[in-house]
mmCIF file of C-alpha atoms in Angstrom:
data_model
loop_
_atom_site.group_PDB
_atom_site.id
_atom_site.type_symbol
_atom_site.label_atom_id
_atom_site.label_comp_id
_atom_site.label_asym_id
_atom_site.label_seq_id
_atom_site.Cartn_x
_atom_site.Cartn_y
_atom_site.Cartn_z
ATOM 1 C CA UNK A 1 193.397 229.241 -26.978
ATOM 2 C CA UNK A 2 193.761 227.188 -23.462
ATOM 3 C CA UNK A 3 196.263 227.655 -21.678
ATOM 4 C CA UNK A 4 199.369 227.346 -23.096
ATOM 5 C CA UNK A 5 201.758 226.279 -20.006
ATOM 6 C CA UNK A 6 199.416 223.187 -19.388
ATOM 7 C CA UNK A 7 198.755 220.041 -21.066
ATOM 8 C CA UNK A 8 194.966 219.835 -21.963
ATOM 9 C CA UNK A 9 194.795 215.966 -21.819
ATOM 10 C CA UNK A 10 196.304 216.110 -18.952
ATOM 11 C CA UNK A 11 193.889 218.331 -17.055
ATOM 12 C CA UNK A 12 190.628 216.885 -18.974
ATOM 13 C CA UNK A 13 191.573 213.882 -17.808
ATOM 14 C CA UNK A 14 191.980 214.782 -13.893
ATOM 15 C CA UNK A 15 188.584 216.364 -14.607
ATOM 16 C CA UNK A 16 186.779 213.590 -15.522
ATOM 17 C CA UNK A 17 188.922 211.460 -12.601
ATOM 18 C CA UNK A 18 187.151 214.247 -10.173
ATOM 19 C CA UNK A 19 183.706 213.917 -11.716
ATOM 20 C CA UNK A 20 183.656 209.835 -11.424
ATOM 21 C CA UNK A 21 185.141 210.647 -7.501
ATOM 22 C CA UNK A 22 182.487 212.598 -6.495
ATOM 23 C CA UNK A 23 179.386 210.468 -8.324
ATOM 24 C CA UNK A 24 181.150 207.452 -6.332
ATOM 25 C CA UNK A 25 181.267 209.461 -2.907
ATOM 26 C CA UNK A 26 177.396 210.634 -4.102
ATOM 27 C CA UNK A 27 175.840 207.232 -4.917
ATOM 28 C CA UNK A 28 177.646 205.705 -1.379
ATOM 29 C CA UNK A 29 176.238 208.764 0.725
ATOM 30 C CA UNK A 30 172.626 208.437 -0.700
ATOM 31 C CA UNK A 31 171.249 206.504 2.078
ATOM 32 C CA UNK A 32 172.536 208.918 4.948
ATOM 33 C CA UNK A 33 170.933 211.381 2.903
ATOM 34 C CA UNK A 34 167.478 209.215 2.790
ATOM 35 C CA UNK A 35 164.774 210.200 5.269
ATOM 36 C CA UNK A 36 165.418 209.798 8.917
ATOM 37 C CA UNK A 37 162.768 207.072 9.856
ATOM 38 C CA UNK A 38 162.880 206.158 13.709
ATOM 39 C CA UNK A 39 160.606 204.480 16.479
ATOM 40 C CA UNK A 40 159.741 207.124 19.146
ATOM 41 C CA UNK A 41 159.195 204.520 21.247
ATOM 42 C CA UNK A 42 162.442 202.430 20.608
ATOM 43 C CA UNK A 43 164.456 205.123 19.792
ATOM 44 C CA UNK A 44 165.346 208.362 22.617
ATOM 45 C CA UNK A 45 165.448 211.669 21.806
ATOM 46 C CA UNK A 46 169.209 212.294 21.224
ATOM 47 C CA UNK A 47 169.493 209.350 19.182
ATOM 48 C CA UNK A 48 166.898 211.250 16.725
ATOM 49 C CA UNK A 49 168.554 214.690 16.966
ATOM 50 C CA UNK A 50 172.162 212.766 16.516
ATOM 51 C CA UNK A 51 170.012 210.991 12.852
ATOM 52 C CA UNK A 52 168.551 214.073 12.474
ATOM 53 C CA UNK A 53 172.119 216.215 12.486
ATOM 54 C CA UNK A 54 173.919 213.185 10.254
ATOM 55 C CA UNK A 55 171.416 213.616 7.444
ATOM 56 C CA UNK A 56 171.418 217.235 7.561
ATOM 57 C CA UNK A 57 175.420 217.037 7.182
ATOM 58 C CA UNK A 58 175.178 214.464 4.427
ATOM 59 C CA UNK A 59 172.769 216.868 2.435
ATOM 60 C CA UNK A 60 175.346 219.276 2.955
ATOM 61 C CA UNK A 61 178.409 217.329 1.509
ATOM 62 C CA UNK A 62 175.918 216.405 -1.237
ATOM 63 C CA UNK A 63 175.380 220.059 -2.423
ATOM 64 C CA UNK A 64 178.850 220.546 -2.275
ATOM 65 C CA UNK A 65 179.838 217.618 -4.447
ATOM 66 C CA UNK A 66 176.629 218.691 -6.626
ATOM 67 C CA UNK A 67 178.480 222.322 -6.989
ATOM 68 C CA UNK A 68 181.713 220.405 -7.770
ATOM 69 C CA UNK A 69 180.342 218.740 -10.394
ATOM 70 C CA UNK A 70 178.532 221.674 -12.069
ATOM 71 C CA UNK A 71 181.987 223.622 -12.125
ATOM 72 C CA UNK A 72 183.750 220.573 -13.404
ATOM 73 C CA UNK A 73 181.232 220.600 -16.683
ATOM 74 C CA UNK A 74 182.031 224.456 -17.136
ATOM 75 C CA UNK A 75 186.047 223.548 -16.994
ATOM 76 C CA UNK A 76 185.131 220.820 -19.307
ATOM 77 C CA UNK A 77 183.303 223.442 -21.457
ATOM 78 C CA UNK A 78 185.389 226.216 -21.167
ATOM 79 C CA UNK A 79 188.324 223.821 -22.526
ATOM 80 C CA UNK A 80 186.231 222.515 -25.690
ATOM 81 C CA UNK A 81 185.440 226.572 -26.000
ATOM 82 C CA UNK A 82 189.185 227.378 -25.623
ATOM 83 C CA UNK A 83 189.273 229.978 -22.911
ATOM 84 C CA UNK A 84 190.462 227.133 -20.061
ATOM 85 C CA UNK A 85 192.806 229.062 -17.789
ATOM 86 C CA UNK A 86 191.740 232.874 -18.639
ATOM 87 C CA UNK A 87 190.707 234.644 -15.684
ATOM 88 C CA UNK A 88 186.979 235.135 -15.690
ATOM 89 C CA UNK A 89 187.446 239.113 -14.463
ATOM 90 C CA UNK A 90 190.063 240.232 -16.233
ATOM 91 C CA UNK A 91 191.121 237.782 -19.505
ATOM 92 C CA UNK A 92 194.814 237.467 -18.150
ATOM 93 C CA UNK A 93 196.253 233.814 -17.935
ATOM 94 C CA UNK A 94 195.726 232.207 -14.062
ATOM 95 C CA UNK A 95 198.814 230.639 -12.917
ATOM 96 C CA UNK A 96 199.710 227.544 -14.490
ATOM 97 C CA UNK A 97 200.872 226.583 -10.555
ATOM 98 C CA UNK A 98 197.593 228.169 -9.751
ATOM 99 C CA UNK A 99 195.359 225.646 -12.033
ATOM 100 C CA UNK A 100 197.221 222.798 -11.102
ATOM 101 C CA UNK A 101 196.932 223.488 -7.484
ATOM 102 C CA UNK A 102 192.447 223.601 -8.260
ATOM 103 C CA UNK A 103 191.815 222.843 -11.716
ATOM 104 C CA UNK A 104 188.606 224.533 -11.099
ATOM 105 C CA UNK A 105 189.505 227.817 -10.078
ATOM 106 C CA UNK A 106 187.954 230.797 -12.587
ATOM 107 C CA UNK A 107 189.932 233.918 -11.262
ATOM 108 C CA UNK A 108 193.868 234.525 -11.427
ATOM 109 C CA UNK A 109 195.401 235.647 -8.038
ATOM 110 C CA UNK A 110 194.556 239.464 -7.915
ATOM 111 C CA UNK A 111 191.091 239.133 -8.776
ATOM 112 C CA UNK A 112 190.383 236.172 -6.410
ATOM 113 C CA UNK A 113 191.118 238.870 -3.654
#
């Protein structure tokens, strides 16, 4: 049984609002993410380190909305399975103020810490 405190539409539907965020943010970051192709002879140093650093970042935001998305499709699952809003460690209920605050979270307050 999900959650009983919280409306399951409700929350599959922010879900799938989050998922269709981050593939937006994804598909608009992919060329910052692209290889960093410069002319040494137009181009100084700094300016490739500065090109250099911005991709790096943008693969970082990338993996980040990549992890997102991965723990979106267990929510997603978890729901379909039932067991949406049952602490991972110990089986109690997470906070219904808790989910709605991260929809993603796994672990209710004690465990977290």
């Amino acid at each position: 049984m999900n959650h009983p405190d919280l409306e399951m539409a409700s929350v599959v539907r922010r879900l799938h609002a989050l998922r269709a965020e981050l593939l937006e943010q994804s598909d608009a970051s992919r060329d910052a993410r692209d290889t960093v192709m410069l002319d040494q002879t137009s181009v100084g140093r700094l300016s490739r380190m500065d090109a250099l650093q911005g991709q790096a970042m943008a693969k970082a935001e990338e993996e980040r909305r990549q992890l997102a998305l991965r723990r979106i499709t267990s929510a997603l699952e978890r729901i379909d399975r039932g067991e949406y809003g049952e602490c991972i460690a110990c089986g109690d209920w997470i906070a219904a103020r808790r989910l709605e605050q991260d929809p993603l979270v796994l672990k209710c307050i004690d465990c977290a810490e």
